[in-house]
């Protein structure tokens, strides 16, 4: 007979509760509701995968709210479902690698927010402007498209890097800016030297 006896759930410590509540508050700023934010935070910080009943008990949410929250997190590919031997219930956890989580989140944000914007801009720029106002609007849209395409190309290249390389790149921080600033100075001084004497 399958084991469906509940595991004793230890209440959240004050520190973990603060973390979970903070993620709930931040959720609305990141495009998810408070419940989804808290469920994700709990799973992220939990040592083991949890089932929906445990999540419901720990957070004080209804079982239906937990189920909807888990479905949303699965659609973002931010939680993974697993089964345990002798137990019919589904257990949920987050990937252990924070870089994998970061990449998944950025990929999903891109699919949901950036790609539709790129499509709209490209479609708008295919249309012939009917007057000066539309001509100016298209110039602005073209500049926006160029920036977004440049950013997404850079992101695609970053996505192909190993977590170790990506971490090293991020740790360079202001040093990259200094190198680029120095390169600009060299380029500018080279242009001045190329200018023919009057």
Coordinates of C-alpha atoms in Angstrom, one line a residue:
X1 CA 0.0 0.0 0.0
X2 CA 1.4 3.4 -0.9
X3 CA 2.8 5.5 1.9
X4 CA 0.8 8.8 2.1
X5 CA 1.3 9.5 5.8
X6 CA 2.1 13.1 6.3
X7 CA 5.7 14.0 7.2
X8 CA 6.0 16.2 10.3
X9 CA 6.3 19.7 9.1
X10 CA 8.6 22.0 11.1
X11 CA 7.3 25.6 11.3
X12 CA 9.4 28.2 9.5
X13 CA 12.1 29.9 11.5
X14 CA 11.9 33.7 11.8
X15 CA 14.7 34.1 9.3
X16 CA 13.2 31.8 6.7
X17 CA 9.8 33.4 7.2
X18 CA 11.3 36.9 6.5
X19 CA 12.9 35.5 3.3
X20 CA 9.6 34.0 2.2
X21 CA 7.6 37.1 3.0
X22 CA 10.0 39.3 1.2
X23 CA 9.8 37.2 -2.0
X24 CA 6.0 37.4 -1.7
X25 CA 6.2 41.2 -1.6
X26 CA 8.7 41.3 -4.5
X27 CA 6.7 38.9 -6.6
X28 CA 4.3 41.7 -7.7
X29 CA 7.2 43.7 -9.0
X30 CA 8.5 40.8 -10.9
X31 CA 5.2 40.0 -12.6
X32 CA 3.9 37.2 -10.3
X33 CA 1.5 37.4 -7.4
X34 CA 2.4 37.2 -3.7
X35 CA 1.4 33.5 -3.4
X36 CA 3.6 32.4 -6.2
X37 CA 6.5 34.4 -4.9
X38 CA 6.2 32.9 -1.4
X39 CA 5.8 29.3 -2.8
X40 CA 8.9 29.8 -4.9
X41 CA 10.9 31.2 -2.0
X42 CA 9.9 28.3 0.3
X43 CA 10.9 25.7 -2.3
X44 CA 14.2 27.5 -3.0
X45 CA 15.2 27.5 0.6
X46 CA 13.9 24.1 1.5
X47 CA 16.5 21.2 2.0
X48 CA 14.1 18.7 0.4
X49 CA 11.3 18.7 -2.1
X50 CA 7.9 19.4 -0.6
X51 CA 4.4 18.3 -1.6
X52 CA 1.4 20.6 -2.0
X53 CA -0.1 19.7 1.4
X54 CA 3.2 20.6 3.2
X55 CA 3.5 23.9 1.3
X56 CA -0.1 24.7 2.2
X57 CA 0.5 24.0 5.8
X58 CA 3.7 26.0 6.0
X59 CA 2.5 29.0 4.3
X60 CA -1.2 29.0 5.4
X61 CA -2.5 29.0 1.8
X62 CA -5.5 27.0 0.6
X63 CA -4.6 23.8 -1.3
X64 CA -6.2 25.3 -4.5
X65 CA -4.0 28.4 -4.3
X66 CA -0.9 26.3 -3.8
X67 CA -1.9 24.1 -6.8
X68 CA -2.4 27.2 -9.0
X69 CA 0.9 28.7 -7.8
X70 CA 2.8 25.5 -8.6
X71 CA 1.3 25.3 -12.1
X72 CA 2.4 28.9 -12.8
X73 CA 6.0 28.1 -11.5
X74 CA 6.1 25.0 -13.7
X75 CA 5.0 27.1 -16.7
X76 CA 8.1 29.3 -16.0
X77 CA 10.2 26.1 -15.6
X78 CA 11.3 27.3 -12.2
X79 CA 10.2 24.2 -10.2
X80 CA 10.7 20.6 -10.9
X81 CA 8.2 17.8 -10.0
X82 CA 9.3 14.5 -8.6
X83 CA 7.8 11.4 -7.1
X84 CA 9.0 9.5 -4.1
X85 CA 9.0 5.7 -3.8
X86 CA 5.8 4.4 -2.2
X87 CA 4.1 7.8 -2.3
X88 CA 1.5 8.9 -4.8
X89 CA 1.9 12.6 -4.1
X90 CA 3.9 14.9 -6.3
X91 CA 6.9 16.7 -4.7
X92 CA 8.3 20.0 -5.9
X93 CA 11.7 21.5 -5.7
X94 CA 13.9 24.1 -7.4
X95 CA 17.1 23.4 -9.4
X96 CA 20.1 23.4 -7.0
X97 CA 22.3 25.5 -9.4
X98 CA 21.5 29.2 -9.0
X99 CA 23.0 29.9 -12.5
X100 CA 20.5 27.5 -14.0
X101 CA 17.7 29.3 -12.2
X102 CA 18.9 32.7 -13.4
X103 CA 19.2 31.5 -17.0
X104 CA 15.8 29.9 -17.0
X105 CA 14.2 33.0 -15.6
X106 CA 15.9 35.3 -18.1
X107 CA 14.9 32.9 -21.0
X108 CA 11.3 32.9 -19.9
X109 CA 11.2 36.7 -19.4
X110 CA 12.6 37.0 -22.9
X111 CA 10.0 34.7 -24.4
X112 CA 7.1 36.5 -22.7
X113 CA 8.2 40.1 -22.9
X114 CA 11.1 40.8 -25.3
X115 CA 10.2 38.5 -28.2
X116 CA 6.6 39.9 -28.6
X117 CA 8.1 43.4 -28.6
X118 CA 10.7 42.5 -31.3
X119 CA 7.9 41.1 -33.4
X120 CA 5.7 44.2 -33.0
X121 CA 8.7 46.5 -33.9
X122 CA 9.7 44.5 -36.9
X123 CA 6.1 44.5 -38.2
X124 CA 5.7 48.2 -37.7
X125 CA 8.9 49.0 -39.5
X126 CA 7.7 47.0 -42.6
X127 CA 4.8 49.4 -43.0
X128 CA 5.3 52.5 -45.2
X129 CA 5.0 55.6 -43.1
X130 CA 2.0 57.7 -44.1
X131 CA 3.3 61.1 -42.9
X132 CA 6.2 62.9 -41.2
X133 CA 4.8 61.9 -37.7
X134 CA 4.9 58.2 -38.6
X135 CA 8.3 58.6 -40.3
X136 CA 9.7 60.1 -37.0
X137 CA 8.0 57.3 -35.0
X138 CA 9.6 54.7 -37.2
X139 CA 13.0 56.2 -36.7
X140 CA 12.5 56.0 -32.9
X141 CA 11.2 52.4 -33.2
X142 CA 14.2 51.5 -35.4
X143 CA 16.6 52.8 -32.7
X144 CA 14.7 50.8 -30.1
X145 CA 14.8 47.6 -32.2
X146 CA 18.5 48.0 -32.8
X147 CA 19.2 48.3 -29.1
X148 CA 17.0 45.3 -28.2
X149 CA 18.5 43.1 -30.9
X150 CA 22.0 44.0 -29.8
X151 CA 21.1 43.1 -26.2
X152 CA 19.5 39.8 -27.2
X153 CA 22.5 38.9 -29.3
X154 CA 24.7 39.6 -26.4
X155 CA 22.5 37.6 -24.1
X156 CA 22.5 34.6 -26.5
X157 CA 26.3 34.7 -26.4
X158 CA 26.3 34.9 -22.6
X159 CA 23.8 31.9 -22.4
X160 CA 26.4 29.7 -24.2
X161 CA 29.1 30.5 -21.6
X162 CA 29.7 28.0 -18.8
X163 CA 28.6 29.2 -15.3
X164 CA 32.3 29.6 -14.3
X165 CA 33.0 31.8 -17.3
X166 CA 29.9 33.8 -16.7
X167 CA 30.8 34.3 -13.0
X168 CA 34.3 35.5 -14.0
X169 CA 32.8 38.0 -16.5
X170 CA 30.4 39.4 -13.9
X171 CA 33.2 39.7 -11.3
X172 CA 35.2 41.9 -13.7
X173 CA 32.6 44.6 -13.1
X174 CA 34.1 48.1 -13.4
X175 CA 37.4 46.7 -14.9
X176 CA 35.6 46.0 -18.1
X177 CA 34.4 49.6 -18.2
X178 CA 38.0 50.9 -17.7
X179 CA 39.3 48.7 -20.5
X180 CA 36.5 49.9 -22.9
X181 CA 37.2 53.5 -21.8
X182 CA 40.9 53.0 -22.6
X183 CA 40.0 51.5 -26.0
X184 CA 37.8 54.5 -26.8
X185 CA 40.7 56.9 -25.9
X186 CA 43.0 55.0 -28.2
X187 CA 40.5 55.0 -31.0
X188 CA 39.9 58.8 -30.5
X189 CA 43.6 59.6 -30.4
X190 CA 44.2 57.5 -33.6
X191 CA 41.5 59.5 -35.4
X192 CA 43.2 62.8 -34.4
X193 CA 46.5 61.5 -35.7
X194 CA 45.0 60.4 -39.0
X195 CA 43.6 63.9 -39.6
X196 CA 45.8 65.6 -42.3
X197 CA 47.6 68.8 -41.4
X198 CA 46.0 71.9 -42.9

